[in-house]
CSV table of N, CA and C in Angstrom, one decimal:
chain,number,residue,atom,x,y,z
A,177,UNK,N,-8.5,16.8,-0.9
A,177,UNK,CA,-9.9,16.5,-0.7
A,177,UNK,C,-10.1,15.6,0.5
A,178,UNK,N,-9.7,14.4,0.4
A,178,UNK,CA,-9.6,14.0,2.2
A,178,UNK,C,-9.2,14.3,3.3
A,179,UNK,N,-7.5,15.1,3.2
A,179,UNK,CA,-7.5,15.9,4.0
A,179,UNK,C,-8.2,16.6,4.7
A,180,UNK,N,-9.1,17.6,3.7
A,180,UNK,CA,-10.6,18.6,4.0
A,180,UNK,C,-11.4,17.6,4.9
A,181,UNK,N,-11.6,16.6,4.5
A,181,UNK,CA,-12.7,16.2,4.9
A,181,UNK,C,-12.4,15.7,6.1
A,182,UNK,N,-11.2,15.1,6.8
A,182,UNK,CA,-10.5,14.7,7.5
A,182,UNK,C,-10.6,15.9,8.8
A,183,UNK,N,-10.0,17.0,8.3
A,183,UNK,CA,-9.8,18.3,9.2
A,183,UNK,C,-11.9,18.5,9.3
A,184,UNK,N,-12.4,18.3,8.4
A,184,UNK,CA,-13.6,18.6,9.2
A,184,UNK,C,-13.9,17.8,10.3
A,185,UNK,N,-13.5,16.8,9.8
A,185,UNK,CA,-14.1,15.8,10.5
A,185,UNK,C,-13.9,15.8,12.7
A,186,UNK,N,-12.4,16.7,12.4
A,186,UNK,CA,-12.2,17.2,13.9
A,186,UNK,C,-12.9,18.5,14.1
A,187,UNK,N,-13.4,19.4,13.3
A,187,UNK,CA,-14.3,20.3,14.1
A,187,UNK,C,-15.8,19.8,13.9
A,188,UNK,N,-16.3,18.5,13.2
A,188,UNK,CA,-17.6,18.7,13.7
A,188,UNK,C,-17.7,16.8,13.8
A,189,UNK,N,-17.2,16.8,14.8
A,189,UNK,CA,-17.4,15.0,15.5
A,189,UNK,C,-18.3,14.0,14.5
A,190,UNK,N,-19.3,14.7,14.8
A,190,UNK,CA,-20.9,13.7,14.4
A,190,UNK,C,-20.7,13.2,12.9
A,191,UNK,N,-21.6,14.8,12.6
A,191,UNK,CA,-21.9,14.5,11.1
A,191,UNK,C,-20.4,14.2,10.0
A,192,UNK,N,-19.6,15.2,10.3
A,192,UNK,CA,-18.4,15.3,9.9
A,192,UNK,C,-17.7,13.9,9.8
A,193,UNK,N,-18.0,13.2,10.4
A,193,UNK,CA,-17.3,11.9,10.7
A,193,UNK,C,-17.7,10.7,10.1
A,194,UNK,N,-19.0,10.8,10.1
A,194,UNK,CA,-19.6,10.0,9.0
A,194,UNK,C,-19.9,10.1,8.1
A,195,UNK,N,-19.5,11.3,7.3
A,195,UNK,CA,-19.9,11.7,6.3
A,195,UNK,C,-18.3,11.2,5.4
A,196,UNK,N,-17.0,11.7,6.2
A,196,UNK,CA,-16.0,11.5,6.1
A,196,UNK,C,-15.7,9.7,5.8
A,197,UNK,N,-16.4,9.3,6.6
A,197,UNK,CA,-15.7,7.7,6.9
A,197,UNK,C,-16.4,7.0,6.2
A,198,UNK,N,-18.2,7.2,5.4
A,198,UNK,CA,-19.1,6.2,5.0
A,198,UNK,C,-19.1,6.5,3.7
A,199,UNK,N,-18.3,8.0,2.9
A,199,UNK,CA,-18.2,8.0,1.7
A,199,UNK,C,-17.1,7.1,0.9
A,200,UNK,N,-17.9,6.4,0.1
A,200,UNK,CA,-16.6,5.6,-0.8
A,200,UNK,C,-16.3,5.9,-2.3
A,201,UNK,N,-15.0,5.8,-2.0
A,201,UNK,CA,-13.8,6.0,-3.2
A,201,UNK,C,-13.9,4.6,-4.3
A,202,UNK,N,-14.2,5.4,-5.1
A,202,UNK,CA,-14.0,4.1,-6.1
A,202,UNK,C,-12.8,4.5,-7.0
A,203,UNK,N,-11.9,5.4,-6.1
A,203,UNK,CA,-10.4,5.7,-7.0
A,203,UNK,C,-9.9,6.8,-6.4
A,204,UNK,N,-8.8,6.9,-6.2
A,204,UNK,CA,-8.0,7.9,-5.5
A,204,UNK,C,-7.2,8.4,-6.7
A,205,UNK,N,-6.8,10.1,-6.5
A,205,UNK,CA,-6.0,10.7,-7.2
A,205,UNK,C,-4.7,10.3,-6.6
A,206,UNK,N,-3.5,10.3,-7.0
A,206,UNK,CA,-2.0,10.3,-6.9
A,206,UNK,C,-2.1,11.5,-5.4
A,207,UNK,N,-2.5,12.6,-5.6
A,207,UNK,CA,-2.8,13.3,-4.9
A,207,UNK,C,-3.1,13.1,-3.4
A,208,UNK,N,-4.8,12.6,-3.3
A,208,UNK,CA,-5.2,11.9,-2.6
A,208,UNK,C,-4.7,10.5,-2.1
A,209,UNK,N,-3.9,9.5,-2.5
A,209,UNK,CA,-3.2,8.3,-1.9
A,209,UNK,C,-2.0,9.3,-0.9
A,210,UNK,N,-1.7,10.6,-1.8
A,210,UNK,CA,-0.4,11.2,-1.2
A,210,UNK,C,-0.8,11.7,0.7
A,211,UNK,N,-2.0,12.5,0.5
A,211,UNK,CA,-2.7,12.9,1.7
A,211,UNK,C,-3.5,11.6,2.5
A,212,UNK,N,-3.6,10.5,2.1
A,212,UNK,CA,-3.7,9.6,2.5
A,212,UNK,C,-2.4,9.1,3.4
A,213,UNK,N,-1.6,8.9,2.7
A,213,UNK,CA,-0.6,8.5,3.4
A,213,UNK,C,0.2,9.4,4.3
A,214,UNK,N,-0.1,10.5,4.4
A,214,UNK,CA,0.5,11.4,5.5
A,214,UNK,C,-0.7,11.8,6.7
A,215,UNK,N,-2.0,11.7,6.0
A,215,UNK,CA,-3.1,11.0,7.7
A,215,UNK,C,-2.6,9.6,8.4
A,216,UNK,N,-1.5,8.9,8.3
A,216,UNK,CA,-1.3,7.8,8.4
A,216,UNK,C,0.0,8.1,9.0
A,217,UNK,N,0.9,9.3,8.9
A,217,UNK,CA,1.8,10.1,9.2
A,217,UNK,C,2.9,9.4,8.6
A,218,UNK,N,3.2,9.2,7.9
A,218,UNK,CA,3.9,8.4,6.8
A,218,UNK,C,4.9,9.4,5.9
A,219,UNK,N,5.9,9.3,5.9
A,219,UNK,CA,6.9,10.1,4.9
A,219,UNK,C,7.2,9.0,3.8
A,220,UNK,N,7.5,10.1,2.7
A,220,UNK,CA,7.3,8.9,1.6
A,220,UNK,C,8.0,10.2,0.2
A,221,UNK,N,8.4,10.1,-0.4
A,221,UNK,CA,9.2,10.9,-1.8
A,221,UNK,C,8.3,10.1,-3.1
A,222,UNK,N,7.8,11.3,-3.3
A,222,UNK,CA,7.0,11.3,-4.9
A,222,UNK,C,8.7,11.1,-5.8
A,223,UNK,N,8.7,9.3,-7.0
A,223,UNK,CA,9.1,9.4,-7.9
A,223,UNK,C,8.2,8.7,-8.8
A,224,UNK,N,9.2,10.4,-10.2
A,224,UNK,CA,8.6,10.0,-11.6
A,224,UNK,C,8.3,8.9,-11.9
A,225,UNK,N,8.0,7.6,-12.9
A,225,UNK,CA,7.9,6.4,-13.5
A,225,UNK,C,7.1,6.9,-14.5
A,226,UNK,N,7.6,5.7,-15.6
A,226,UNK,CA,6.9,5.7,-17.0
A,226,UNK,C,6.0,4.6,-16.9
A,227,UNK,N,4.5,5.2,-16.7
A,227,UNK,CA,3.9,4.3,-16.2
A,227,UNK,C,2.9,3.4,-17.6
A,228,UNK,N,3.4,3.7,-19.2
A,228,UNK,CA,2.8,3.2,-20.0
A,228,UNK,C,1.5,2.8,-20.2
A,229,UNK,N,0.8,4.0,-20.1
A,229,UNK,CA,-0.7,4.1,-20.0
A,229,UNK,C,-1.4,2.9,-18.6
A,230,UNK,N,-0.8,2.3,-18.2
A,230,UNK,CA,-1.2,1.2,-16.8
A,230,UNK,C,-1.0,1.5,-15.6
A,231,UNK,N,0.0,2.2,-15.6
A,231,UNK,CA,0.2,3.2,-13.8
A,231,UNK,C,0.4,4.3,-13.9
A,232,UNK,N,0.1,4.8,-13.0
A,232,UNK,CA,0.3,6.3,-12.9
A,232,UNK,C,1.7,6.5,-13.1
A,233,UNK,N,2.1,8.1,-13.5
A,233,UNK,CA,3.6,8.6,-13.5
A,233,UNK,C,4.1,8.5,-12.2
A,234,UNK,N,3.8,8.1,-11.7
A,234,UNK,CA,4.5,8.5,-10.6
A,234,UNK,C,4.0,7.4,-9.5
A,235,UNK,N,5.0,7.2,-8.3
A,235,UNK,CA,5.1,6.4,-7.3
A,235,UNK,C,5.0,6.9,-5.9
A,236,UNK,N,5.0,6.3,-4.8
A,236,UNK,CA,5.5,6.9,-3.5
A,236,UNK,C,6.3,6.1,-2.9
A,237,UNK,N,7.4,6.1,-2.6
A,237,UNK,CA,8.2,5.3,-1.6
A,237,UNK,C,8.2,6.0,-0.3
A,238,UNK,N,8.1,5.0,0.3
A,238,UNK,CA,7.5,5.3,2.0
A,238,UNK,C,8.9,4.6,3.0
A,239,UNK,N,9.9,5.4,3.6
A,239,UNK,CA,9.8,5.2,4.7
A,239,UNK,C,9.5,4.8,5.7
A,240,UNK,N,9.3,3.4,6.6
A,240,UNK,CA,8.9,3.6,7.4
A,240,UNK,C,9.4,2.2,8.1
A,241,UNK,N,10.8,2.3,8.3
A,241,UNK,CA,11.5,1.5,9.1
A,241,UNK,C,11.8,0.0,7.8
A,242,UNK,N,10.8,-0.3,7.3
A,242,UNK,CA,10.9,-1.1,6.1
A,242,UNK,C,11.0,-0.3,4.8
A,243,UNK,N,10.8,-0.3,3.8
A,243,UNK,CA,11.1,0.3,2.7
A,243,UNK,C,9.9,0.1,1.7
A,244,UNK,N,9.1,0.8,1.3
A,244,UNK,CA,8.2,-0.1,0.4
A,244,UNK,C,7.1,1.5,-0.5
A,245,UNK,N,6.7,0.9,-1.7
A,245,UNK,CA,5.9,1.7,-2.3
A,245,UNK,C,4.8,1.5,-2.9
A,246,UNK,N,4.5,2.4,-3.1
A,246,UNK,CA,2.8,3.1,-3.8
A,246,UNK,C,2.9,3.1,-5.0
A,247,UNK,N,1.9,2.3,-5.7
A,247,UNK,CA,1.7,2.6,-7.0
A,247,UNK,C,0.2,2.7,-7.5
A,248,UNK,N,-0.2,3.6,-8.3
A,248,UNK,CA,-1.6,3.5,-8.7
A,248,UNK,C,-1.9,2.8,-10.0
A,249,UNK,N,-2.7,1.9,-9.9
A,249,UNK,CA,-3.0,1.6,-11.6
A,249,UNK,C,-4.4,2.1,-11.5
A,250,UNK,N,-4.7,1.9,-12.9
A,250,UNK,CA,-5.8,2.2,-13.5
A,250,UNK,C,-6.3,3.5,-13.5
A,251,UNK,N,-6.1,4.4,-13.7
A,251,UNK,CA,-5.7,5.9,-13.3
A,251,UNK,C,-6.5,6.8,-14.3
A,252,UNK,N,-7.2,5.9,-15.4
A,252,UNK,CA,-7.6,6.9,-16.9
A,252,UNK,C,-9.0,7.2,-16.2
A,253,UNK,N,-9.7,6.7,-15.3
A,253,UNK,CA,-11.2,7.0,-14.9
A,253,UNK,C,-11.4,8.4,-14.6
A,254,UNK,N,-12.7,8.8,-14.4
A,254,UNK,CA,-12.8,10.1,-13.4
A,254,UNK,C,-12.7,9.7,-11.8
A,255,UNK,N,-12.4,8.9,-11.7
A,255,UNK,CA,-12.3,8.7,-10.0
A,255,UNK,C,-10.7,8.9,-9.6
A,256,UNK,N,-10.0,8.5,-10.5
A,256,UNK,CA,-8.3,8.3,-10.1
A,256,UNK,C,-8.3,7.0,-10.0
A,257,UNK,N,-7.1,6.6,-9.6
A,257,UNK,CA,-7.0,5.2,-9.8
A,257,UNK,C,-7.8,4.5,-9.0
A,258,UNK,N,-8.4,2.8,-9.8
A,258,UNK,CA,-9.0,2.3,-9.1
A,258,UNK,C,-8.5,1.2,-8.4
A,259,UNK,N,-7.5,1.2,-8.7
A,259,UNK,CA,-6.5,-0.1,-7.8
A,259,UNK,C,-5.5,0.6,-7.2
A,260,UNK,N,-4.8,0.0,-6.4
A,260,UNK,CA,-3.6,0.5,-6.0
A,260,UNK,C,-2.8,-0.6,-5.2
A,261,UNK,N,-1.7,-0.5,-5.4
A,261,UNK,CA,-0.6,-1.6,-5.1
A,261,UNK,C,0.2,-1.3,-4.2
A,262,UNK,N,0.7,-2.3,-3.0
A,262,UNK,CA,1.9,-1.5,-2.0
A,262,UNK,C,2.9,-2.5,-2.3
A,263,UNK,N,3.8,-1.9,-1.9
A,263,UNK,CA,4.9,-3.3,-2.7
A,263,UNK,C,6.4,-2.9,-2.1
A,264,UNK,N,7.2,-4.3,-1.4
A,264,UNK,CA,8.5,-4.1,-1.1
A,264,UNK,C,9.0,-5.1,-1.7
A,265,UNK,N,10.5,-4.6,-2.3
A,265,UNK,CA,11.4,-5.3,-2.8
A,265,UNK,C,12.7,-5.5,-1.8
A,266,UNK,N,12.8,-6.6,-1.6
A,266,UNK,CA,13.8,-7.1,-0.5
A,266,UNK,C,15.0,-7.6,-1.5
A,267,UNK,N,16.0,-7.2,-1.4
A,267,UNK,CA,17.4,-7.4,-2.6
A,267,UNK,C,18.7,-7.5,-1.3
A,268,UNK,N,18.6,-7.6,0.1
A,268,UNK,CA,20.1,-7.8,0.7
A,268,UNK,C,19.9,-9.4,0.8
A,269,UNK,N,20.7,-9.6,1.4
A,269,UNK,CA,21.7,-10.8,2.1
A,269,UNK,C,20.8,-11.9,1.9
A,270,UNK,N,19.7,-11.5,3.1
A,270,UNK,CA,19.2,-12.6,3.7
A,270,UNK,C,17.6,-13.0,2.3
A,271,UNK,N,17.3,-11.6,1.6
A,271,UNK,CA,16.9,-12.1,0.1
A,271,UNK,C,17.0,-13.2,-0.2
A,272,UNK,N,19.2,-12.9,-1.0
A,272,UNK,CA,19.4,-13.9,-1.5
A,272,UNK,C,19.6,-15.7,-1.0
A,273,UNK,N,19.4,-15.5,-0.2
A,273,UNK,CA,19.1,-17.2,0.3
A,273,UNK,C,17.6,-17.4,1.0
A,274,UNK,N,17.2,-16.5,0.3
A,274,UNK,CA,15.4,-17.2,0.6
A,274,UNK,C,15.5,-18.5,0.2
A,275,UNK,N,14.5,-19.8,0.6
A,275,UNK,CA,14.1,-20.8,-0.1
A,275,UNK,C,12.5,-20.8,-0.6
A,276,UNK,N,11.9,-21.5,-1.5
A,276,UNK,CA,10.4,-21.2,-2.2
A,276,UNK,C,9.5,-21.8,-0.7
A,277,UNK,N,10.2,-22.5,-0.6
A,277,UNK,CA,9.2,-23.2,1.1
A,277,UNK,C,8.6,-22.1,1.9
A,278,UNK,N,9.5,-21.1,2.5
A,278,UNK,CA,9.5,-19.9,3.4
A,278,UNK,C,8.4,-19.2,2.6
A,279,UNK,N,8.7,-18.6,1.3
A,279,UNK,CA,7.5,-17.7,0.9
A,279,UNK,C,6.2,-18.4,0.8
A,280,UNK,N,6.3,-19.5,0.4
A,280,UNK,CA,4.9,-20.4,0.0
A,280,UNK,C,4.2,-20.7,1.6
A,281,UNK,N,5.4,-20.7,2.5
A,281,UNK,CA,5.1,-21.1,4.2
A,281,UNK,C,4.1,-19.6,4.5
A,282,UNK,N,5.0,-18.4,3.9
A,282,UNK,CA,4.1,-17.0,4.5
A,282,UNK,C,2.7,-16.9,3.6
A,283,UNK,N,3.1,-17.3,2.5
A,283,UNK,CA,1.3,-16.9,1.5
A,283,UNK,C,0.5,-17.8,2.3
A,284,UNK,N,0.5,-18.7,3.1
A,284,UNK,CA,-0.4,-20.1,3.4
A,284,UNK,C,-0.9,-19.2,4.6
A,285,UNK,N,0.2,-18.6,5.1
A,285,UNK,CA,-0.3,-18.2,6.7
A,285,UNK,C,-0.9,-16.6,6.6
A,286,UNK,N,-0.5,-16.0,5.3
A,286,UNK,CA,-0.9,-14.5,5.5
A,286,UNK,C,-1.9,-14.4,3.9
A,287,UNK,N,-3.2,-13.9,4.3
A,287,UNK,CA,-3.9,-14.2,2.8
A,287,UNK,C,-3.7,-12.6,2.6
A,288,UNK,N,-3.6,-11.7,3.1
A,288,UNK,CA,-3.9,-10.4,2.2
A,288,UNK,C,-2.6,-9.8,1.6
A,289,UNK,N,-1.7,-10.6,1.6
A,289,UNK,CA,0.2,-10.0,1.1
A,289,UNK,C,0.3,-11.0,0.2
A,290,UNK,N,1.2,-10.8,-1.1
A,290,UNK,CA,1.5,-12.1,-1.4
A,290,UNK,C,3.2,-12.3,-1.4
A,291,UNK,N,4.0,-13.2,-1.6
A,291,UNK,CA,5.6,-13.2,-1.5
A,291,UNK,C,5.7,-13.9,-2.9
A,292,UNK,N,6.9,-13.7,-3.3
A,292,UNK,CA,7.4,-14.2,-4.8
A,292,UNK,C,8.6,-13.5,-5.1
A,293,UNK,N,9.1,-14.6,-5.3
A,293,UNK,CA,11.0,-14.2,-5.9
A,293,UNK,C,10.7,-13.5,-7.5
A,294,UNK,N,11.0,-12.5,-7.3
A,294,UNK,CA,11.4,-11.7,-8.5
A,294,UNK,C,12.6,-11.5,-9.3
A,295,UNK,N,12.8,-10.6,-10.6
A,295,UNK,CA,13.8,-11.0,-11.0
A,295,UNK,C,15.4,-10.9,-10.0
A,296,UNK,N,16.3,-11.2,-10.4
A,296,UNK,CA,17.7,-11.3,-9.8
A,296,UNK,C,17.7,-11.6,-8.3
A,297,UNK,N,17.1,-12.2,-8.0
A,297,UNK,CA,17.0,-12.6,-6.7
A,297,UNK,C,16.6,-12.2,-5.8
A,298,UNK,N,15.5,-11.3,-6.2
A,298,UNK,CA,14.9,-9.8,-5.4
A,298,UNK,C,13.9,-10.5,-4.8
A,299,UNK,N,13.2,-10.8,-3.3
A,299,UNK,CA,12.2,-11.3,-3.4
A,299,UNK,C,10.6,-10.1,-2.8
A,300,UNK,N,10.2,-10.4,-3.2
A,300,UNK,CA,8.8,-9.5,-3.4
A,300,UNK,C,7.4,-9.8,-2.5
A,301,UNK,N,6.9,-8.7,-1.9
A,301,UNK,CA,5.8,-8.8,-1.2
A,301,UNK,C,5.1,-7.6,-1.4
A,302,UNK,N,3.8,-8.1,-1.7
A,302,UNK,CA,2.6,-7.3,-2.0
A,302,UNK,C,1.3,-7.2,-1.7
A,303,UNK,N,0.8,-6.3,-1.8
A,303,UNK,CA,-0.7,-6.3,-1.6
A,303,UNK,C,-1.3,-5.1,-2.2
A,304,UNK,N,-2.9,-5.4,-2.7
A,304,UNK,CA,-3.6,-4.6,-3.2
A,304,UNK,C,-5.4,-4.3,-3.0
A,305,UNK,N,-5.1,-3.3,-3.4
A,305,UNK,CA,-6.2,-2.6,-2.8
A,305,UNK,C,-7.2,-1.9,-3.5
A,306,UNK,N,-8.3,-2.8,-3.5
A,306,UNK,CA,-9.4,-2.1,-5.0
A,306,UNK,C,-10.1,-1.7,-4.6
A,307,UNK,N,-10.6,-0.6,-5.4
A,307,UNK,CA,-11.4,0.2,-4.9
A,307,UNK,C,-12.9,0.8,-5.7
A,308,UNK,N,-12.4,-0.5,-7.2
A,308,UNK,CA,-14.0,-0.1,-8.1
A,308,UNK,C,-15.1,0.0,-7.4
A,309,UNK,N,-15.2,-0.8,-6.7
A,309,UNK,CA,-16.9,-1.6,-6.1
A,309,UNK,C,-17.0,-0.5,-4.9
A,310,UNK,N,-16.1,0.6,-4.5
A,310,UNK,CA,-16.4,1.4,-3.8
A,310,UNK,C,-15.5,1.1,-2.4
A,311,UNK,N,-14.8,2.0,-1.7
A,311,UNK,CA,-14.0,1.5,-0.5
A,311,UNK,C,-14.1,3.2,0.9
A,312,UNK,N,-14.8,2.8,1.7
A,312,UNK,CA,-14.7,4.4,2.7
A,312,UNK,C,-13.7,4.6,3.1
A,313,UNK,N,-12.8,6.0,3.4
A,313,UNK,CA,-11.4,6.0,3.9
A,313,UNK,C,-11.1,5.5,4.9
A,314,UNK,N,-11.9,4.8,6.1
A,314,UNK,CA,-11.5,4.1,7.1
A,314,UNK,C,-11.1,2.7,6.7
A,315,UNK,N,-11.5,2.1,5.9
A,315,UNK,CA,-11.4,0.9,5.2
A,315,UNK,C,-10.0,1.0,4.4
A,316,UNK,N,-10.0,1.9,3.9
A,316,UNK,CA,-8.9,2.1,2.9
A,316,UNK,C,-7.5,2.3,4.0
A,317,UNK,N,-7.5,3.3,4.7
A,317,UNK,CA,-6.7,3.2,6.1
A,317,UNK,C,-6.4,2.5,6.8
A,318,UNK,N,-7.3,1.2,6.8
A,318,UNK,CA,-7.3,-0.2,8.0
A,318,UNK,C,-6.6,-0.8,7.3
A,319,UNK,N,-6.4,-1.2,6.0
A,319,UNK,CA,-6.0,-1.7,4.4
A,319,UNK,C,-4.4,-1.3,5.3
A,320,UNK,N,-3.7,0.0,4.5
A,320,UNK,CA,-3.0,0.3,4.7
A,320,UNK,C,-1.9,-0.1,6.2
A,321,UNK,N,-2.5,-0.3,7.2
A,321,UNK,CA,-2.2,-0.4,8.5
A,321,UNK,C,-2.2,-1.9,8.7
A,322,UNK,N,-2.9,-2.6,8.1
A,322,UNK,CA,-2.3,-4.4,7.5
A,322,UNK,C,-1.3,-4.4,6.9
A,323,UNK,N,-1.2,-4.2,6.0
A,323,UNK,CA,0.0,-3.9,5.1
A,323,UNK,C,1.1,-3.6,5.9
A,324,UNK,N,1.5,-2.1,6.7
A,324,UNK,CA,2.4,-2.1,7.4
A,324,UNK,C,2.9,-2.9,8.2
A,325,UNK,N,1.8,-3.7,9.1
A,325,UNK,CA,2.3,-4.8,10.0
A,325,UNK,C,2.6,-6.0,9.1
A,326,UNK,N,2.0,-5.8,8.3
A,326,UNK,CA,2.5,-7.2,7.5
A,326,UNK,C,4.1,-7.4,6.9
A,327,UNK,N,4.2,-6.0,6.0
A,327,UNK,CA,5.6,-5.8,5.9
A,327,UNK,C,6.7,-5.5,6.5
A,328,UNK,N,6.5,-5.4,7.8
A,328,UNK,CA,7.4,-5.9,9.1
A,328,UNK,C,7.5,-6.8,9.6
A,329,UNK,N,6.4,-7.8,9.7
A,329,UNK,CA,6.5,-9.3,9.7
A,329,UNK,C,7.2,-10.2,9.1
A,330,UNK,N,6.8,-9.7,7.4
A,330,UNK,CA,7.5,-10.3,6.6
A,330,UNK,C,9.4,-9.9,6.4
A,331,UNK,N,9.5,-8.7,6.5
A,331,UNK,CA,10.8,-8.4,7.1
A,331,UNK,C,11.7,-9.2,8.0
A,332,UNK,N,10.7,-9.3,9.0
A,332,UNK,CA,11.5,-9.8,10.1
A,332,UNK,C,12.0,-11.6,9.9
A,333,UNK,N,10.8,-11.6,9.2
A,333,UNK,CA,10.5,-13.5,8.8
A,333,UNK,C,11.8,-13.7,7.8
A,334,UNK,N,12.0,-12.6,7.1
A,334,UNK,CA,13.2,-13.0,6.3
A,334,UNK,C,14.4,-13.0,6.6
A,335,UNK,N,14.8,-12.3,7.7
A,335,UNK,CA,15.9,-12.0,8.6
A,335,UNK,C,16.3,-13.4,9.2
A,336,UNK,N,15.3,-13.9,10.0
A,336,UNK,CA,15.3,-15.2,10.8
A,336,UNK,C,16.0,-16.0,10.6
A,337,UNK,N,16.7,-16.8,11.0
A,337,UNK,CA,17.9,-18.0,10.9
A,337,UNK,C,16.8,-19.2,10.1
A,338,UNK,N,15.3,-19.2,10.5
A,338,UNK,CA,14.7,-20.3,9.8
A,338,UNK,C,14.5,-20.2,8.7
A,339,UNK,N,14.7,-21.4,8.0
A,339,UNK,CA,14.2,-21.2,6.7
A,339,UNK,C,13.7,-22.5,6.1
């Protein structure tokens, strides 16, 4: 469905474009985050999950020089889900000697990701993306395109000799 509307949107500029970009999603199918994320040109492998009535069956892990995935919650509406989550789990080296200073240093300086040590010393960054109150795919795409820079920031932050 956004795809379509996406491909119209290159044969008819005008209307096609705003029609595309000012309608809002108050929930995406698994589907649609999927064709979402490939207007973004993004590779990414659909896996199963037992999502216990709270997330969707299924995830996307994305590729994309960092490592990180897609999750849908809230998924029982007619819209598809109305939240959705992007999320990397950082588990090498420089993980395990994070200090709480460094993550609490990035949440102070980045408000739309958050960081937190997860179990086994995995440390965790996230962000989410709701879409009850209504969100247009350009929005939702700009969303997306934070996240990415952010998750390379945060990447790189963790790498760093500072801590």
């Amino acid at each position: 469905m956004i795809l379509a509307l996406f491909l119209v949107t290159g044969a008819l500029p005008t209307l096609a474009e705003s029609t595309a970009e000012t309608k809002l999603y108050r929930g995406l199918s698994m589907d649609d985050l999927a064709e979402t994320l490939l207007l973004e040109g993004l590779r990414f492998v659909q896996v199963p999950i037992d999502g216990k009535g709270m997330v969707a069956n299924q995830r996307f892990d994305v590729s994309d020089g960092v490592e990180w995935s897609v999750l849908g919650y809230d998924c029982e509406n007619k819209d598809g889900c109305s939240e959705v989550q992007l999320r990397s789990v950082f588990r090498d080296a420089a993980a395990q000697d994070v200090v709480l200073s460094k993550l609490n240093d990035w949440n102070a300086a980045n408000r739309f990701t958050r960081a937190y040590l997860g179990n086994g010393n995995a440390v965790i960054l996230e962000m989410d993306i709701y879409l009850h109150g209504g969100q247009s795919l350009k929005n939702i795409r700009e969303q997306i395109t934070i996240w990415r820079q952010s998750v390379r920031r945060f990447s790189t932050s963790m790498s760093s000799d500072e801590s």
